[in-house]
XYZ file of C-alpha atoms in Angstrom:
656
model
C -3.070 -10.887 -12.374
C 0.177 -9.372 -13.520
C 0.989 -11.241 -16.751
C 0.624 -9.076 -19.891
C 3.425 -10.838 -22.148
C 1.782 -13.860 -23.738
C 2.849 -14.829 -27.456
C 5.468 -12.985 -29.241
C 6.762 -10.198 -26.936
C 8.849 -7.134 -27.146
C 10.996 -6.047 -24.270
C 9.111 -2.725 -24.411
C 6.088 -4.423 -23.111
C 7.826 -5.733 -19.741
C 7.929 -2.517 -18.301
C 4.215 -1.702 -17.711
C 4.474 -2.875 -13.926
C 7.495 -0.621 -12.940
C 7.775 1.973 -10.675
C 10.482 4.504 -9.880
C 13.107 3.601 -7.268
C 11.687 5.522 -4.338
C 12.161 4.697 -0.667
C 10.414 4.450 2.423
C 10.938 3.688 6.151
C 10.313 0.235 7.466
C 8.114 -0.139 10.419
C 8.509 -2.711 13.030
C 6.145 -3.819 15.724
C 4.307 -6.995 16.895
C 0.936 -7.738 14.832
C -0.636 -11.081 13.851
C -1.871 -11.649 10.536
C -5.123 -12.312 11.560
C -5.806 -8.826 12.787
C -9.163 -7.537 11.640
C -9.068 -4.342 9.158
C -12.373 -2.978 9.544
C -15.855 -4.236 11.110
C -17.112 -6.851 8.636
C -20.054 -5.796 6.773
C -22.892 -8.715 6.128
C -21.857 -10.853 3.119
C -23.230 -9.677 0.067
C -25.676 -12.042 -1.933
C -23.974 -13.370 -5.462
C -25.405 -12.091 -8.302
C -27.862 -14.117 -10.557
C -27.542 -12.557 -13.724
C -25.573 -15.287 -15.533
C -24.260 -15.436 -19.012
C -23.289 -18.411 -20.887
C -19.690 -19.494 -20.518
C -18.224 -21.381 -23.402
C -15.434 -22.687 -20.888
C -17.717 -24.242 -18.468
C -20.120 -27.111 -18.427
C -21.937 -25.248 -15.399
C -25.706 -24.597 -16.043
C -26.240 -22.087 -13.126
C -29.512 -21.033 -14.351
C -30.657 -24.530 -13.519
C -28.677 -25.281 -10.387
C -25.909 -23.199 -8.973
C -22.952 -23.660 -6.262
C -23.368 -20.536 -3.778
C -20.671 -22.097 -1.172
C -17.700 -24.264 -0.935
C -16.245 -26.161 2.247
C -13.034 -28.006 1.633
C -11.864 -30.719 4.261
C -8.474 -31.692 2.424
C -5.114 -33.322 3.418
C -2.079 -32.207 1.717
C 0.161 -35.350 1.221
C 3.575 -34.034 -0.069
C 4.674 -37.787 -0.873
C 1.736 -38.668 -3.011
C 1.524 -34.854 -4.473
C -2.017 -34.759 -3.711
C -4.724 -33.025 -1.920
C -7.496 -35.569 -1.049
C -10.617 -35.318 1.081
C -14.284 -33.676 0.566
C -15.721 -30.588 -1.001
C -19.243 -29.995 0.583
C -21.112 -27.751 -1.976
C -24.177 -25.768 -0.857
C -26.247 -25.867 -4.239
C -29.716 -23.775 -5.131
C -31.902 -24.283 -8.232
C -34.926 -23.274 -9.961
C -37.921 -25.368 -8.831
C -38.075 -28.868 -10.367
C -34.108 -28.816 -11.091
C -32.928 -32.442 -10.457
C -29.225 -32.177 -11.117
C -26.209 -30.021 -10.813
C -23.257 -29.716 -13.481
C -19.981 -29.066 -12.121
C -16.467 -28.893 -13.711
C -13.698 -31.150 -13.066
C -10.300 -32.188 -14.595
C -7.525 -34.445 -13.493
C -9.634 -35.372 -10.548
C -10.367 -38.966 -9.107
C -14.035 -38.894 -7.774
C -14.523 -41.685 -5.235
C -17.956 -40.821 -4.396
C -20.822 -38.373 -3.955
C -23.503 -38.031 -1.116
C -26.129 -35.627 0.112
C -25.445 -34.016 3.839
C -26.995 -37.314 5.671
C -24.204 -39.386 3.786
C -26.875 -40.992 1.362
C -25.185 -41.760 -1.810
C -26.085 -39.812 -4.597
C -25.970 -40.705 -8.453
C -22.995 -38.968 -10.441
C -21.406 -39.376 -13.676
C -18.424 -37.735 -15.540
C -18.960 -37.112 -19.177
C -16.595 -37.177 -22.112
C -13.110 -35.343 -21.646
C -12.396 -32.083 -23.483
C -8.452 -31.454 -23.724
C -9.226 -27.418 -22.672
C -12.236 -27.872 -20.192
C -11.947 -31.227 -18.520
C -15.134 -33.176 -17.896
C -18.604 -32.318 -16.816
C -19.358 -33.809 -13.275
C -23.172 -34.323 -13.198
C -24.813 -35.140 -9.729
C -28.716 -35.991 -9.410
C -30.295 -34.449 -6.578
C -33.924 -34.390 -5.096
C -36.038 -31.980 -7.231
C -35.746 -28.111 -5.908
C -39.003 -27.032 -4.345
C -37.983 -23.356 -4.520
C -35.741 -21.248 -2.469
C -33.994 -23.993 -0.643
C -30.275 -25.167 -0.183
C -29.185 -28.616 -0.777
C -25.791 -30.244 0.215
C -23.675 -32.368 -1.866
C -20.472 -33.845 -0.479
C -17.667 -34.915 -2.987
C -15.171 -37.315 -1.891
C -12.032 -37.005 -4.315
C -8.553 -36.675 -4.628
C -6.393 -34.735 -6.924
C -3.671 -35.941 -9.202
C 0.098 -35.413 -9.011
C 0.057 -33.248 -12.438
C -3.055 -31.373 -11.423
C -2.535 -27.937 -13.452
C -3.329 -25.806 -10.834
C -1.005 -27.235 -8.070
C 2.756 -26.980 -8.046
C 4.265 -29.490 -5.366
C 8.061 -28.243 -4.860
C 10.674 -30.051 -3.243
C 12.532 -28.413 -0.703
C 15.586 -27.783 -3.028
C 13.425 -25.683 -5.160
C 12.576 -23.563 -2.652
C 14.623 -20.421 -1.063
C 15.010 -22.185 2.557
C 15.999 -25.699 0.914
C 14.883 -27.462 4.107
C 11.110 -28.072 3.596
C 8.652 -28.545 0.570
C 6.161 -26.260 -0.792
C 2.772 -26.441 -2.409
C 1.015 -23.369 -4.340
C -2.146 -23.110 -6.431
C -2.847 -20.989 -9.332
C -6.447 -21.005 -10.638
C -6.932 -18.641 -13.443
C -8.246 -18.940 -15.919
C -10.026 -22.507 -15.766
C -7.429 -24.504 -13.675
C -9.422 -24.447 -10.085
C -11.500 -27.489 -11.469
C -8.228 -29.443 -11.287
C -8.268 -29.129 -7.641
C -11.605 -28.375 -6.525
C -14.873 -30.016 -8.295
C -17.052 -27.010 -8.727
C -18.886 -24.593 -11.178
C -15.585 -23.015 -12.546
C -16.758 -19.931 -14.198
C -16.038 -16.214 -13.280
C -19.643 -15.489 -13.413
C -20.677 -17.969 -10.780
C -19.686 -16.622 -7.542
C -18.964 -18.487 -4.465
C -17.956 -17.916 -0.813
C -15.768 -20.649 0.894
C -14.347 -22.225 4.210
C -11.714 -24.599 4.360
C -9.884 -26.937 6.753
C -6.596 -27.901 5.427
C -4.320 -30.631 7.168
C -0.776 -30.500 6.500
C 2.688 -31.429 8.147
C 3.016 -29.834 11.288
C 6.028 -27.955 10.524
C 4.574 -26.185 7.640
C 1.989 -23.191 7.400
C -0.944 -23.179 5.328
C -2.430 -19.885 4.144
C -5.363 -19.284 1.987
C -7.179 -16.401 0.080
C -9.571 -16.175 3.072
C -9.328 -15.039 6.727
C -7.356 -17.150 8.711
C -9.100 -18.756 11.732
C -6.335 -20.711 13.251
C -3.030 -18.434 13.544
C -0.932 -21.493 14.810
C -2.887 -24.313 13.390
C -4.676 -27.049 15.425
C -3.268 -30.331 16.236
C -4.392 -33.277 13.829
C -2.456 -36.027 14.754
C 0.288 -37.931 13.199
C 2.508 -35.003 12.867
C 0.085 -32.962 11.199
C -1.973 -29.744 12.050
C -5.060 -28.621 10.387
C -5.588 -24.680 9.489
C -9.257 -23.486 9.298
C -10.385 -20.547 6.773
C -13.316 -18.647 5.765
C -14.241 -15.958 3.132
C -17.895 -15.010 3.438
C -17.453 -12.610 0.207
C -18.428 -14.354 -2.978
C -15.711 -14.791 -5.352
C -15.225 -16.346 -8.699
C -13.544 -20.116 -8.233
C -10.283 -18.754 -10.040
C -9.592 -16.814 -6.758
C -9.653 -19.729 -4.279
C -6.093 -20.288 -3.470
C -3.465 -21.911 -1.299
C -0.287 -21.929 -0.340
C 1.874 -24.291 2.180
C 5.275 -24.118 3.260
C 7.841 -22.848 5.565
C 6.144 -19.188 6.253
C 6.658 -16.414 8.405
C 5.055 -13.075 8.683
C 5.809 -9.165 8.809
C 3.315 -6.602 9.239
C 3.197 -3.316 7.445
C 0.579 -1.792 9.735
C -2.766 -3.123 11.192
C -4.179 -4.242 7.971
C -1.457 -5.087 5.549
C 1.772 -7.475 5.693
C 3.718 -10.019 3.788
C 4.116 -13.736 4.190
C 7.473 -15.268 3.052
C 10.164 -17.845 3.714
C 12.085 -17.015 6.599
C 15.045 -16.319 4.494
C 13.261 -14.263 2.124
C 11.119 -12.224 4.778
C 13.365 -9.187 5.740
C 14.087 -8.408 2.023
C 10.204 -8.997 1.162
C 9.308 -6.756 3.962
C 11.519 -3.972 2.828
C 10.810 -3.967 -0.841
C 6.938 -4.093 -0.176
C 6.734 -1.735 2.724
C 4.704 0.935 0.452
C 1.721 -1.599 0.181
C 0.006 0.281 3.217
C 0.058 3.562 1.478
C -1.313 2.050 -1.725
C -4.028 0.783 -0.188
C -5.029 4.195 1.414
C -4.534 5.796 -2.314
C -6.689 3.214 -3.749
C -9.497 3.725 -1.297
C -8.908 7.672 -1.975
C -9.312 7.143 -5.484
C -12.612 4.692 -5.883
C -13.855 3.482 -2.739
C -13.382 1.547 0.392
C -11.343 -1.741 0.450
C -14.065 -4.623 1.213
C -11.857 -7.469 1.713
C -10.762 -7.185 5.315
C -6.966 -7.703 5.319
C -4.664 -7.113 2.339
C -1.486 -9.292 2.536
C 0.935 -10.708 0.239
C 2.663 -13.983 0.011
C 5.800 -13.869 -1.930
C 6.437 -17.370 -3.621
C 9.174 -19.353 -4.699
C 10.420 -18.509 -8.005
C 8.725 -21.097 -10.327
C 5.464 -19.364 -9.731
C 4.403 -18.559 -13.269
C 3.095 -15.013 -13.010
C 4.092 -11.527 -11.488
C 1.254 -11.527 -9.410
C -2.280 -13.043 -8.596
C -4.910 -11.041 -7.344
C -6.110 -13.725 -4.619
C -8.538 -11.695 -2.219
C -7.023 -10.846 1.057
C -3.610 -12.512 -0.149
C -1.958 -11.616 -3.307
C 0.336 -13.954 -4.506
C 3.774 -12.345 -5.886
C 6.852 -13.663 -7.795
C 10.204 -13.015 -5.977
C 11.300 -11.347 -9.171
C 9.845 -8.242 -7.803
C 12.547 -8.060 -4.968
C 14.966 -5.967 -6.645
C 16.392 -4.059 -3.527
C 15.198 -0.838 -4.397
C 11.373 -0.853 -4.524
C 11.708 -0.103 -8.296
C 8.928 -2.926 -8.852
C 6.480 -2.145 -6.716
C 3.868 -1.263 -9.311
C 3.110 -4.781 -9.572
C 1.685 -4.466 -5.768
C -0.614 -1.654 -7.085
C -1.722 -3.828 -9.934
C -3.007 -6.555 -7.754
C -4.300 -4.458 -5.128
C -6.510 -2.451 -7.862
C -8.055 -5.884 -8.738
C -9.915 -5.756 -5.131
C -12.006 -3.522 -7.165
C -11.639 -4.493 -10.807
C -11.644 -7.955 -11.267
C -12.671 -9.493 -7.612
C -15.566 -6.629 -6.727
C -16.495 -6.555 -10.480
C -15.546 -9.402 -12.429
C -15.420 -10.297 -16.125
C -18.516 -12.702 -16.524
C -16.451 -14.964 -19.323
C -13.056 -14.995 -20.357
C -13.877 -13.044 -23.617
C -14.172 -9.921 -21.608
C -10.994 -10.337 -19.805
C -10.179 -6.849 -20.614
C -12.689 -5.697 -18.030
C -10.672 -7.223 -15.260
C -7.242 -6.312 -16.537
C -7.791 -3.140 -18.556
C -9.429 -1.343 -15.631
C -6.915 -2.979 -13.255
C -4.102 -1.311 -15.495
C -5.530 2.017 -15.635
C -6.409 1.831 -11.697
C -2.704 0.538 -11.192
C -1.370 3.866 -12.728
C -3.417 5.973 -10.872
C -2.369 4.399 -7.596
C 1.475 5.023 -8.825
C 0.562 8.535 -9.739
C -0.943 9.164 -6.466
C 1.841 7.378 -4.318
C 4.947 8.486 -6.655
C 3.883 11.338 -8.712
C 2.528 12.082 -12.201
C 6.100 11.836 -13.916
C 6.467 8.087 -13.097
C 2.970 7.255 -13.766
C 3.491 8.673 -17.378
C 6.959 6.749 -18.006
C 4.852 3.690 -17.230
C 2.185 4.544 -19.575
C 4.944 5.066 -22.322
C 6.748 1.781 -21.892
C 3.358 0.100 -21.979
C 2.475 1.765 -24.813
C 5.453 0.732 -26.769
C 4.408 -2.802 -25.961
C 1.334 -2.544 -27.005
C 2.197 -1.431 -30.423
C 4.377 -4.447 -30.986
C 1.593 -6.717 -29.597
C -0.784 -5.053 -32.377
C 1.616 -5.983 -35.223
C 1.916 -9.663 -34.142
C -1.461 -10.492 -33.514
C -4.283 -11.506 -36.035
C -6.721 -8.649 -36.166
C -9.537 -10.242 -34.513
C -7.457 -10.789 -31.492
C -6.390 -7.229 -31.163
C -10.303 -6.545 -30.252
C -11.094 -5.854 -26.628
C -14.148 -8.138 -26.559
C -13.054 -11.576 -27.801
C -14.758 -14.457 -29.189
C -12.648 -17.492 -27.528
C -15.271 -20.700 -27.798
C -13.244 -23.532 -28.597
C -9.785 -21.970 -27.734
C -7.885 -21.998 -24.273
C -8.924 -18.673 -22.349
C -5.094 -18.163 -21.802
C -5.152 -16.947 -25.600
C -6.868 -13.879 -24.560
C -4.353 -13.047 -21.874
C -2.065 -10.575 -23.590
C -1.040 -6.919 -23.893
C -4.339 -6.174 -25.299
C -6.545 -6.696 -22.409
C -4.201 -4.951 -20.197
C -2.609 -2.089 -22.236
C -5.510 -1.512 -24.833
C -7.937 -1.398 -22.133
C -5.968 0.848 -20.178
C -5.632 3.240 -23.114
C -9.498 3.191 -23.689
C -10.047 4.340 -20.103
C -7.282 7.055 -20.286
C -9.033 8.292 -23.617
C -12.561 8.563 -21.904
C -10.914 10.313 -19.166
C -9.256 12.800 -21.294
C -12.300 13.438 -23.232
C -14.636 13.501 -20.554
C -12.410 15.222 -18.036
C -10.900 13.372 -14.941
C -13.463 14.643 -12.133
C -16.518 13.359 -14.357
C -14.593 10.070 -14.808
C -13.582 9.428 -11.631
C -17.081 10.005 -10.481
C -18.452 7.493 -12.793
C -15.728 4.788 -12.119
C -16.478 5.230 -8.511
C -20.132 4.519 -9.034
C -19.305 1.739 -11.345
C -17.652 -0.263 -8.764
C -20.255 0.537 -6.401
C -23.364 -0.305 -8.546
C -21.875 -3.365 -10.235
C -20.099 -4.838 -7.029
C -20.110 -8.651 -6.755
C -21.940 -8.737 -10.356
C -20.747 -10.441 -13.341
C -19.757 -7.930 -16.022
C -19.671 -7.854 -19.673
C -18.687 -5.465 -22.300
C -22.367 -4.884 -23.455
C -23.137 -4.318 -19.551
C -20.107 -1.954 -19.332
C -21.594 0.178 -22.288
C -24.924 0.270 -20.902
C -23.433 1.529 -17.708
C -21.228 4.377 -19.032
C -23.922 5.606 -21.367
C -26.389 5.903 -18.607
C -24.134 7.117 -15.888
C -21.432 9.252 -17.806
C -22.619 10.253 -21.224
C -26.536 10.667 -20.199
C -27.697 11.376 -23.701
C -24.730 13.709 -24.807
C -24.505 12.977 -28.516
C -21.838 14.823 -28.927
C -19.755 12.971 -25.939
C -20.867 9.799 -27.288
C -19.460 10.275 -30.925
C -16.109 11.685 -29.363
C -15.660 8.503 -27.274
C -15.997 5.910 -30.216
C -16.940 3.152 -27.727
C -17.863 0.648 -29.967
C -14.875 0.781 -31.758
C -12.743 0.496 -28.936
C -14.697 -2.651 -27.822
C -15.534 -4.528 -30.808
C -13.004 -3.389 -33.639
C -9.550 -4.144 -34.146
C -6.525 -1.978 -33.624
C -6.770 1.262 -32.161
C -9.404 4.000 -32.989
C -8.704 7.257 -34.271
C -9.110 9.158 -30.935
C -6.388 7.370 -29.077
C -3.588 9.702 -27.800
C -0.130 8.030 -27.509
C 1.599 9.202 -23.879
C 4.652 11.107 -23.990
C 7.234 11.413 -21.161
C 10.017 14.250 -21.388
C 11.862 11.692 -19.016
C 12.716 9.635 -22.073
C 14.026 12.343 -24.153
C 17.556 12.385 -23.071
C 17.389 8.584 -22.759
C 16.212 8.301 -26.560
C 19.448 10.681 -27.435
C 21.960 8.538 -25.468
C 20.323 5.363 -27.405
C 21.062 6.978 -30.655
C 24.440 8.038 -29.842
C 25.142 4.345 -28.542
C 23.099 2.098 -30.859
C 23.190 4.118 -34.152
C 26.315 6.542 -33.909
C 28.336 3.660 -32.063
C 29.486 5.816 -29.347
C 31.073 4.171 -26.031
C 28.794 2.918 -23.294
C 30.773 4.985 -20.826
C 28.735 7.711 -22.173
C 25.538 6.443 -21.039
C 24.428 8.261 -18.045
C 23.074 4.892 -16.546
C 23.518 5.598 -12.726
C 21.613 8.892 -13.071
C 18.341 6.950 -14.659
C 15.535 5.221 -13.074
C 14.302 1.755 -13.620
C 12.012 2.812 -16.304
C 14.495 4.814 -18.104
C 16.927 2.128 -18.011
C 14.332 -0.279 -19.601
C 13.403 2.343 -22.346
C 17.360 2.238 -23.253
C 17.840 -1.299 -23.138
C 14.501 -1.754 -25.042
C 15.238 0.994 -27.749
C 15.357 -0.165 -31.333
C 15.833 2.026 -34.845
C 12.597 2.609 -36.368
C 11.819 0.240 -39.167
C 14.086 -2.626 -38.025
C 13.280 -5.535 -39.690
C 11.849 -8.456 -37.498
C 14.954 -11.005 -36.592
C 17.593 -8.716 -38.273
C 21.070 -8.383 -36.226
C 21.324 -4.810 -35.336
C 24.087 -4.649 -32.745
C 27.858 -5.787 -33.046
C 29.514 -8.072 -30.657
C 31.961 -5.279 -29.663
C 28.682 -2.923 -28.838
C 27.256 -5.709 -26.832
C 30.564 -6.662 -24.939
C 30.856 -2.731 -24.105
C 27.319 -2.489 -22.954
C 27.628 -5.614 -20.777
C 30.981 -4.764 -19.096
C 30.295 -1.005 -18.735
C 26.969 -1.355 -17.623
C 27.617 -4.849 -15.294
C 24.519 -6.349 -17.026
C 26.034 -10.059 -16.402
C 25.650 -8.853 -12.645
C 22.345 -7.309 -12.763
C 19.955 -8.031 -10.038
C 16.701 -6.579 -11.082
C 14.961 -9.333 -13.165
C 13.323 -6.808 -15.337
C 16.444 -5.425 -16.641
C 18.101 -8.913 -16.887
C 15.230 -9.751 -19.427
C 15.593 -6.618 -21.307
C 19.243 -7.249 -21.945
C 18.978 -10.892 -22.782
C 16.199 -10.046 -25.272
C 18.754 -7.654 -27.118
C 21.843 -9.843 -26.560
C 19.910 -13.263 -27.593
C 18.427 -11.715 -30.632
C 21.830 -10.420 -31.742
C 23.546 -13.869 -31.097
C 25.689 -12.755 -28.390
C 27.609 -16.027 -27.026
C 28.878 -14.539 -23.790
C 24.985 -13.852 -22.661
C 24.284 -17.466 -23.179
C 25.722 -18.306 -19.379
C 23.501 -15.297 -18.108
C 20.470 -16.724 -20.011
C 20.811 -20.312 -18.709
C 21.090 -18.980 -15.083
C 18.163 -16.552 -15.544
C 15.965 -19.052 -17.009
C 16.648 -21.786 -14.493
C 16.231 -19.898 -11.468
C 12.788 -18.489 -12.099
C 9.949 -19.602 -13.808
C 7.883 -16.223 -14.569
C 6.007 -17.010 -17.954
C 6.619 -13.390 -18.635
C 10.312 -13.867 -18.872
C 10.694 -17.352 -19.644
C 8.417 -17.627 -22.908
C 9.627 -14.498 -24.768
C 13.378 -15.514 -23.873
C 12.715 -19.135 -25.243
C 10.850 -17.663 -28.503
C 13.821 -15.454 -28.969
C 16.312 -18.221 -28.867
C 13.881 -20.592 -31.351
C 13.999 -17.671 -33.854
C 17.510 -17.713 -33.971
C 17.644 -21.094 -35.742
C 20.771 -23.137 -35.820
C 22.324 -21.089 -33.011
C 19.411 -20.524 -30.974
C 17.663 -23.708 -31.143
C 20.332 -26.135 -29.549
C 20.815 -23.685 -26.563
C 17.048 -23.402 -26.128
C 16.817 -27.019 -26.369
C 19.598 -27.597 -23.783
C 18.497 -25.212 -21.386
C 14.787 -26.158 -21.370
C 15.860 -29.917 -20.769
C 17.186 -28.682 -17.196
C 14.169 -25.767 -16.593
C 11.308 -27.509 -17.427
C 11.133 -29.536 -14.414
C 11.294 -26.555 -12.438
C 8.404 -24.635 -13.894
C 4.804 -24.508 -12.910
C 2.430 -26.053 -15.972
C 1.121 -22.559 -17.031
C 4.822 -21.808 -17.869
C 5.945 -25.148 -19.339
C 2.657 -25.641 -21.374
C 3.473 -22.247 -23.016
C 7.043 -23.041 -23.631
C 6.167 -26.863 -25.024
C 4.460 -24.935 -27.968
C 7.586 -23.117 -28.934
C 10.326 -25.787 -28.366
C 8.493 -29.016 -27.875
C 8.829 -31.195 -24.842
C 12.714 -32.173 -24.246
């Protein structure tokens, strides 16, 4: 997932997912999104080395879900998905019940495969975890699989689902539905064992209005849908590879497809398809680069779905179908490292998955490192290092803002929402850790270890302890000196940054910093800033620049400077969302009144939490000036946001 910014955030951190403005030629040709990639390998068996998950009621060592089959109908008027989930369950000999996770679900009944009623109960509700759904089943004899069929409906306010009116879409004519399961939201639309350590394959039949298209994080078996009566079509899907439940995903809307090559392409609303296809054209080259680095891509197709603006994240690594924010469509392909990030998750996260959310860094730290290596392979070393430097700046701010315990890689999140651990630490401290290992052990040895790590641990839940066992066995190999230089335990279990960390340095930022000092400190004219000569990273470095030692909340730019900057660089007309965000962070923190209109447009036109939450935090921190502005804008914007975003902003400004 491309997230990084939760809680108090600096504008420096926003740029860790950016790339240089490099172009490529678009391709044309006829291809369907169902074209197979490579001959499918036999589906792997899910691992059974479970770890206790404080955020799930499941007891997989007793009885566990191995497969989910969905037969659901999308009702846009009622804003519900309703139907049946058939679960394949295995268990230890003598086990007589299976415990599932459920939240905000209306359970109508549970039967076995023959339709015989099974006893079931919902336990007490927890505001974070929801409820345990316990189903009584015949005692397992050993080795067999039982099926349970759950008849249920979601609720209109299910946290994983966002139902959009036609007015909230790009086309403005048809409604839209999409899901977001990470971290523990899948239980609000599917009753299953919603833990990242309990992998499940899945199949689905989804019925929707006939004029809409259904896509999922799975192979699409019905390219044009099947007539289902009463103005509806049914769409069927399957994913043989077992995945953590948070990766089961759905999108329903007015969608069209454009290919990049025989195994990659993009879905988007028709009005957005041409721009999306142009912007994301480098995807195919990135897949090739990723495979050259760390082994074959194991998921069949790699497609993207460009979602409506309310999607709360930059991207979500749903297998076979990355969900992406439309805010990456900058027109110059300058933000495509988001694609590299989500693609890298096909190895780190989807193939080898954190067993619990305490070890989220094993998903995101590895992925952020891998992302940067893909960008280096495709765009060159200089571009990759610029991204490292920008991410490093954001990491420094996050280290200052968080409680020391929350700056460790391995966290203790029992009793807390797992979203509390989804911050820059997991991403950028994790990536810095792997870069440190690479620098000390050497790239050749490190790459051989990491490629083997993905192979050895494929389809397996991973913990910090298991990671340390693996790297000691397969990279350190008893070398006491190397072990000492790496400081592994300090990186994983201690707060802050160990002494062996090396800050990245980009010479491309030296002229940017000089221009920043000339404008911000010496108060020179904005016309002297060589804006047109810079790439996106350099522009972000300039807009995010702050004097050393600046006190939190201190005004440091005059209205005249801000006006000069805005008019000269045309920041009020900027189309790159990352640059708009960086500009607004500086302008609002200095109470620049003319920027309020831009902030209003920006906050009511997209719902990406990375942008929305910090801007409301900045406004709220400005007291009697900013809080009325925040309250007014949020009253309009909140109905447009996904619950992931609105729940976070609610904690800052309160519900309007």
